[in-house]
Coordinates of C-alpha atoms in Angstrom, one line a residue:
X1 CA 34.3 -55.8 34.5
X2 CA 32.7 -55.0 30.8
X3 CA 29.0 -53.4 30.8
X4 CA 26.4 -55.6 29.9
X5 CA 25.1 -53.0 27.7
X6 CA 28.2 -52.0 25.8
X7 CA 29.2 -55.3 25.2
X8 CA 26.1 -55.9 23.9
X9 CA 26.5 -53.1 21.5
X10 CA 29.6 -54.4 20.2
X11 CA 28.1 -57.8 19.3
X12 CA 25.5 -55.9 17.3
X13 CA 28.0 -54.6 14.9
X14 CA 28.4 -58.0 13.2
X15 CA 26.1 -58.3 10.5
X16 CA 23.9 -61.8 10.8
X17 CA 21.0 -63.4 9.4
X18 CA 17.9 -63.5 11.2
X19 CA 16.3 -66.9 12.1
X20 CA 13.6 -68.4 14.0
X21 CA 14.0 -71.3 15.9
X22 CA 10.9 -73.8 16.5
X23 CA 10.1 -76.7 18.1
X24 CA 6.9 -78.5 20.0
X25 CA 6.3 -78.6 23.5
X26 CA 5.3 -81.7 25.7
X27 CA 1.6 -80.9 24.6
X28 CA 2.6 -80.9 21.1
X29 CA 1.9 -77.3 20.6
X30 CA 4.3 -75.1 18.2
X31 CA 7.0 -72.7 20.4
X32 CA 9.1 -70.2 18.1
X33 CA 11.5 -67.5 18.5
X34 CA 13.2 -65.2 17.4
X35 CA 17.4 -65.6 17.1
X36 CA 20.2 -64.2 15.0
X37 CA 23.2 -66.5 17.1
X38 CA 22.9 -69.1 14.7
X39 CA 25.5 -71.1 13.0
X40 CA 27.1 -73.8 10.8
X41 CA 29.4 -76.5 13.0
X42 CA 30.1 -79.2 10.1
X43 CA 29.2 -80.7 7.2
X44 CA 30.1 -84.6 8.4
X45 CA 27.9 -85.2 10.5
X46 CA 25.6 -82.5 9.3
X47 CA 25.4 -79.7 12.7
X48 CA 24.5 -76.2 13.2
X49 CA 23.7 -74.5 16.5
X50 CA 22.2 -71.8 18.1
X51 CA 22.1 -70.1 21.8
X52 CA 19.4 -69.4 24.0
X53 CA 19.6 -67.5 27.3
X54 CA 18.9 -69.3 30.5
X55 CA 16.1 -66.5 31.2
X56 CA 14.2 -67.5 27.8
X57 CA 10.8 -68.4 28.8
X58 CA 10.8 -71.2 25.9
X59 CA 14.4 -72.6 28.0
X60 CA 13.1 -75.5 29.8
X61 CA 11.0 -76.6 26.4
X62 CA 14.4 -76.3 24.2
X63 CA 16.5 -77.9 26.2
X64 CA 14.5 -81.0 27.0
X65 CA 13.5 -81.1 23.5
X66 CA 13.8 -84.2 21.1
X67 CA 14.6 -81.6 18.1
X68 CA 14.3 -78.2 16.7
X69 CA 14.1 -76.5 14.0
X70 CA 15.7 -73.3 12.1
X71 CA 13.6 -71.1 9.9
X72 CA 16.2 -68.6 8.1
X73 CA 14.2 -66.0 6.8
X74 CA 13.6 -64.1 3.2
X75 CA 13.9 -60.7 3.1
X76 CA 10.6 -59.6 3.1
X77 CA 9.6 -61.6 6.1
X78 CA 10.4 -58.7 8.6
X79 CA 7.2 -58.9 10.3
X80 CA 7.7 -62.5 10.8
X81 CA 11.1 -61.5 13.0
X82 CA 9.2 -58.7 14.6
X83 CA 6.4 -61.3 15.8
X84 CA 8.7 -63.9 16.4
X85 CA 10.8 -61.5 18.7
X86 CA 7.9 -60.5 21.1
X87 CA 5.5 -61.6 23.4
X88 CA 2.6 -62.0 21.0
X89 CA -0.2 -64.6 22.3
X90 CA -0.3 -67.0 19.2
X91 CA 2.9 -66.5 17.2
X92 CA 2.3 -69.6 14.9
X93 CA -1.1 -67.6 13.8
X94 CA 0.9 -64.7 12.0
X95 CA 2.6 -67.6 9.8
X96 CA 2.0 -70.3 7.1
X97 CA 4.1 -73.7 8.5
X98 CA 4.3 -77.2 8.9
X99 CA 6.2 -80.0 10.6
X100 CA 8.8 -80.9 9.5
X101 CA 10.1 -84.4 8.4
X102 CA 11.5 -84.6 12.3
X103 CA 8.9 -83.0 13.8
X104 CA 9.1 -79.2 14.6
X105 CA 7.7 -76.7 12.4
X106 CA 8.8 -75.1 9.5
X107 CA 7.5 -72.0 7.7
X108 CA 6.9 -71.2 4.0
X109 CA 9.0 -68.6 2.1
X110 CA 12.0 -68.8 4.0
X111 CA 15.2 -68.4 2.6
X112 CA 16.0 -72.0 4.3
X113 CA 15.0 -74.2 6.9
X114 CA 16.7 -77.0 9.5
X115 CA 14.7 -79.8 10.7
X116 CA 17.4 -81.1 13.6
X117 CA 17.8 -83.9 16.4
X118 CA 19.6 -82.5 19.3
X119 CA 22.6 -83.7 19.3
X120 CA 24.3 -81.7 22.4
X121 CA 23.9 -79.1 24.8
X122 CA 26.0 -76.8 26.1
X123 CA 26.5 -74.8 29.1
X124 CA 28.0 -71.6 28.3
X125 CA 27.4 -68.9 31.0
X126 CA 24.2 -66.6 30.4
X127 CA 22.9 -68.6 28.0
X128 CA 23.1 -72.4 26.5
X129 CA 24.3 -73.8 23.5
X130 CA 22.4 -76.0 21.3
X131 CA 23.6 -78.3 18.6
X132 CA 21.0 -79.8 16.6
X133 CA 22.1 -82.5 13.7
X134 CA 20.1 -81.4 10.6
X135 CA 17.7 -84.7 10.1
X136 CA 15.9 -82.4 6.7
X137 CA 16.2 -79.4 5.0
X138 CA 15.0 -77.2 2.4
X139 CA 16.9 -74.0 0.6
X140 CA 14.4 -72.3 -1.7
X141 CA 17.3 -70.0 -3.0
X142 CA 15.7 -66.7 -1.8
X143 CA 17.7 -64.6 0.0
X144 CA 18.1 -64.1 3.6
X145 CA 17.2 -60.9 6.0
X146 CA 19.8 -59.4 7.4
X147 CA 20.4 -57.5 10.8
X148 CA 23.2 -55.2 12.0
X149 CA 23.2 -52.7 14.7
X150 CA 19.8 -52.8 16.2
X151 CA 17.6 -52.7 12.6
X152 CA 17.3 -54.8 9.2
X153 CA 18.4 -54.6 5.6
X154 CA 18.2 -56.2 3.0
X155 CA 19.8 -57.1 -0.4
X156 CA 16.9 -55.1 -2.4
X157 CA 17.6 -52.4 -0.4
X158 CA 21.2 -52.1 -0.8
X159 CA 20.6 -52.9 -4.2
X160 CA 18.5 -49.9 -4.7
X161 CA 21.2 -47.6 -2.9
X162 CA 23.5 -48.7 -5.1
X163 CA 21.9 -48.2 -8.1
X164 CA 20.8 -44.6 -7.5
X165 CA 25.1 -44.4 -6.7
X166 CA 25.9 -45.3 -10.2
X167 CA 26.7 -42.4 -12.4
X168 CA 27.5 -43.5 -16.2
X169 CA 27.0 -46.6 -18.1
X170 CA 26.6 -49.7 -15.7
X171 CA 26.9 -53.7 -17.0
X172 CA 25.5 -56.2 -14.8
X173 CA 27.0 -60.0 -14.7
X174 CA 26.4 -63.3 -12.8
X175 CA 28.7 -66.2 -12.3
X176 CA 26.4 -68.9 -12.9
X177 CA 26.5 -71.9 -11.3
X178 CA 24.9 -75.7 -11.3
X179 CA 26.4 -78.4 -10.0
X180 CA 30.2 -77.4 -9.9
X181 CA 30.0 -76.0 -12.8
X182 CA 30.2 -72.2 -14.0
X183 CA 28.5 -70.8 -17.2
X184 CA 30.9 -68.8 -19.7
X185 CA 29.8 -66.8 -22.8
X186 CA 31.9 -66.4 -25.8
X187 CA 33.5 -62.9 -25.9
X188 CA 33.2 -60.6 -28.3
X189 CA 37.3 -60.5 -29.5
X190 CA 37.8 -64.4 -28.5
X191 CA 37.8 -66.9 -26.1
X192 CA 35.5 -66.7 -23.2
X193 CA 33.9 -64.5 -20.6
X194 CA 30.7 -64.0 -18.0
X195 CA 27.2 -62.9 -18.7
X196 CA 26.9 -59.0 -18.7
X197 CA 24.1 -57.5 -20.1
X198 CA 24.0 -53.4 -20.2
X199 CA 21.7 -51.8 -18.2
X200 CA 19.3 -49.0 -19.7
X201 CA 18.2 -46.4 -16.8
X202 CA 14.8 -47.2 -16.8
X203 CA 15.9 -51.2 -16.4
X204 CA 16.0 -52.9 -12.9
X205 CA 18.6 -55.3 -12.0
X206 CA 15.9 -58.6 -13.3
X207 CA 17.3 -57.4 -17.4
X208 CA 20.4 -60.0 -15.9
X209 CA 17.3 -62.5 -15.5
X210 CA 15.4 -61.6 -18.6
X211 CA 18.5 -61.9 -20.7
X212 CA 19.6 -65.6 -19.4
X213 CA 15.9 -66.4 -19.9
X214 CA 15.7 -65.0 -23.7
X215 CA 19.5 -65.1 -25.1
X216 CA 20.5 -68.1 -23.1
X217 CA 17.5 -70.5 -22.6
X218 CA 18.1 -70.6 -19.0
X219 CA 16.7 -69.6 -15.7
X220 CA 18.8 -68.3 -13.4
X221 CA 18.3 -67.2 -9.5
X222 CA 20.3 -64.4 -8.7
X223 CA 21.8 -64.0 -4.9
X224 CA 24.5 -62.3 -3.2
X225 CA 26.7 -59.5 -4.7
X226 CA 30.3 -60.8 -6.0
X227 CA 31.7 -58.1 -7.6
X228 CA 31.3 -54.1 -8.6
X229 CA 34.0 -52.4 -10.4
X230 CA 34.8 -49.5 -12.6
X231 CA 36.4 -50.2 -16.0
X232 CA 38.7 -47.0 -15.8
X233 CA 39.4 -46.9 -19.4
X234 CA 35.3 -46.5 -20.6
X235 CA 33.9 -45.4 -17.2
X236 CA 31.7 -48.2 -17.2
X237 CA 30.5 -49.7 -13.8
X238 CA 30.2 -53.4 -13.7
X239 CA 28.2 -55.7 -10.7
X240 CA 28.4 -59.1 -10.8
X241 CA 26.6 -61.4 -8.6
X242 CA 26.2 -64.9 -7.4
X243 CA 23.6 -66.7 -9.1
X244 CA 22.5 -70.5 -9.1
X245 CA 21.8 -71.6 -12.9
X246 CA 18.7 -73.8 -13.7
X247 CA 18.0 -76.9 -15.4
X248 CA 18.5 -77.3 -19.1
X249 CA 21.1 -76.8 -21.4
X250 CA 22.8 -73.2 -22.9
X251 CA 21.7 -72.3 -25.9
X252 CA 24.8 -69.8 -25.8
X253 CA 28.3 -70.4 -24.1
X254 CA 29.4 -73.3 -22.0
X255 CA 30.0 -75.1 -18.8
X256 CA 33.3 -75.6 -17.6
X257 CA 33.8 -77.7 -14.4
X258 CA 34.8 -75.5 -11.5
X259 CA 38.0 -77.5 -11.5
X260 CA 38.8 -76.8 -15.1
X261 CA 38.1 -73.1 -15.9
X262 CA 40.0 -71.8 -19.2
X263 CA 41.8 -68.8 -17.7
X264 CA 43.6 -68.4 -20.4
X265 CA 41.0 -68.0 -22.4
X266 CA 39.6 -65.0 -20.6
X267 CA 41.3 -62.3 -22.3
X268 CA 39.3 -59.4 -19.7
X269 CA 41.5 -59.3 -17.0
X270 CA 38.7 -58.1 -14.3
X271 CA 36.5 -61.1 -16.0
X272 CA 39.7 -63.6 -15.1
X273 CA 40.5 -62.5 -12.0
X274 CA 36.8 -62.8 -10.9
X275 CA 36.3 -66.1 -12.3
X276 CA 39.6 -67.5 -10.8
X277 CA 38.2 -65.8 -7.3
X278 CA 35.2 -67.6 -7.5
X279 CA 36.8 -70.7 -8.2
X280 CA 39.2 -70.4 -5.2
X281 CA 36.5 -69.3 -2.8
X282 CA 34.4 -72.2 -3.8
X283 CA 36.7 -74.7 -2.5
X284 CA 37.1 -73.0 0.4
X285 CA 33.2 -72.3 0.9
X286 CA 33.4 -68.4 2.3
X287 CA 32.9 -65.7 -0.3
X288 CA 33.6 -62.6 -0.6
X289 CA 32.6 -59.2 -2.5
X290 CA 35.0 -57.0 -4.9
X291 CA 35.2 -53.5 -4.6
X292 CA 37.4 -51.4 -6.8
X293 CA 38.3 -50.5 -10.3
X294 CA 39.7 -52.7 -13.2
X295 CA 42.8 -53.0 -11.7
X296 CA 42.6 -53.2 -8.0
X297 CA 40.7 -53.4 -5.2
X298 CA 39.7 -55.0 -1.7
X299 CA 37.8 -58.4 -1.5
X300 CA 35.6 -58.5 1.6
X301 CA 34.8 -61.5 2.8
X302 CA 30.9 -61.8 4.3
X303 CA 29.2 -65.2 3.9
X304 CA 30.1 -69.0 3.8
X305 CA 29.2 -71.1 0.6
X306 CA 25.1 -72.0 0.9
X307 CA 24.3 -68.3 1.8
X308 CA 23.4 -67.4 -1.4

């Protein structure tokens, strides 16, 4: 027989988002909690689901629900999850929302939200299964908070750790993306490679931003890490990350469909292998991040495409 309490444990060592799921009771008045057993179920039809235990007191509302709705939130919404997640008298007062397009409410600065039907329900021991069929959404392209082990963290966070890690000259790329397509720069020998810009000490990671902005003509919203390597042969460190690419056209390099990347023409093998990565992964739609030198390393995948 496995303890409740270790078992529990154990679950908490995979790293999730943190949402919080909303709906309306029979009065029509806003219920919200908090929930990290959230996921994606299919693109066609459009589902996601979620679990709620049987002792929740918002159980009876959920599950005879018309809809619901999933809020994922932004990193800095913390005290959102920490409201969300106890017994607070009026949660909805602590938050800027709406209703959504189907009815249950959504909140502002989230990374994402759900408006969903209920498409099924599912018994499943301790707790019930809901599948909702997404109805509206919204992805504002911020990134999500994160949980692991009991407590938070968050991109800017690790982002910080990491750059108080780097010792030595550090470059700092994007893959750029809009609309299947992926933004490459001319290199400075020939043919083509990604957007690095060299980062001074004083110099956050927005330089990436500032650069696409100034050089390029473009705005650009940086997500999820991709990449960091060392160049072994000049010491310097590179990070790439996911970004989405905005509206307009390049005033420096070009897009080349997802489908049709010039490999050959990427001279950098790090740069290649990277680009041909991203390409692979985005068919698939789970993504990964690099770790190693030049030459070789470990790819570890973390998050499905639409996380970033």
């Amino acid at each position: 027989m496995l303890e409740a309490r270790a078992l529990r444990d154990a679950f908490g060592a995979f790293l999730t988002g943190v949402t919080v799921v909303t709906t309306t009771n029979e009065a029509g008045a806003p219920i919200g909690f908090t929930a990290n057993s959230f996921t994606s179920v299919s693109l066609d039809p459009p589902l996601l689901l979620v679990c709620l235990a049987k002792t929740s007191r918002n159980y009876q509302t959920l599950t005879t629900a018309r809809g619901f709705a999933v809020n994922i939130l932004s990193e800095d919404q913390k005290d959102v999850s920490n409201t969300f997640a106890r017994p607070v008298e009026d949660r909805f007062a602590a938050v800027a929302w709406t209703p959504g397009p189907f009815g249950s409410p959504v909140f502002s600065d989230v990374a994402a939200w759900f408006d969903c039907s209920m498409h099924e329900r599912i018994d499943a021991g301790d707790h019930v299964i809901l599948v909702g069929r997404i109805e509206a959404l919204e992805n504002t392209g911020k990134t999500g908070l994160g949980y692991a082990r009991g407590g938070y963290f968050t991109p800017a966070a690790t982002e910080k750790d990491l750059l108080s890690n780097v010792e030595g000259s550090l470059s700092i790329g994007a893959v750029a993306e809009r609309a299947g397509e992926m933004l490459l720069v001319p290199a400075a020998s020939s043919g083509w490679t990604l957007p690095f810009v060299d980062r001074a000490e004083s110099e956050g990671m927005d330089v990436l931003e500032r650069q696409f902005a100034d050089e390029i003509g473009l705005q650009i919203q940086t997500g999820l890490l991709y990449s960091i390597y060392e160049d072994t042969k000049t010491g310097c460190q590179h990070i790439v990350y996911r970004a989405s690419l905005g509206a307009g056209t390049a005033k420096v390099g070009r897009l080349f469909p997802l489908h049709d990347l010039p490999f050959a023409e990427i001279s950098d093998s790090a740069v290649r292998e990277t680009v041909k990565r991203y390409a692979q992964e985005s068919m698939l739609g789970n993504f990964g991040i690099y770790f190693g030198n030049h030459e070789k390393g470990r790819v570890h995948a973390v998050a499905k495409k639409g996380d970033a």
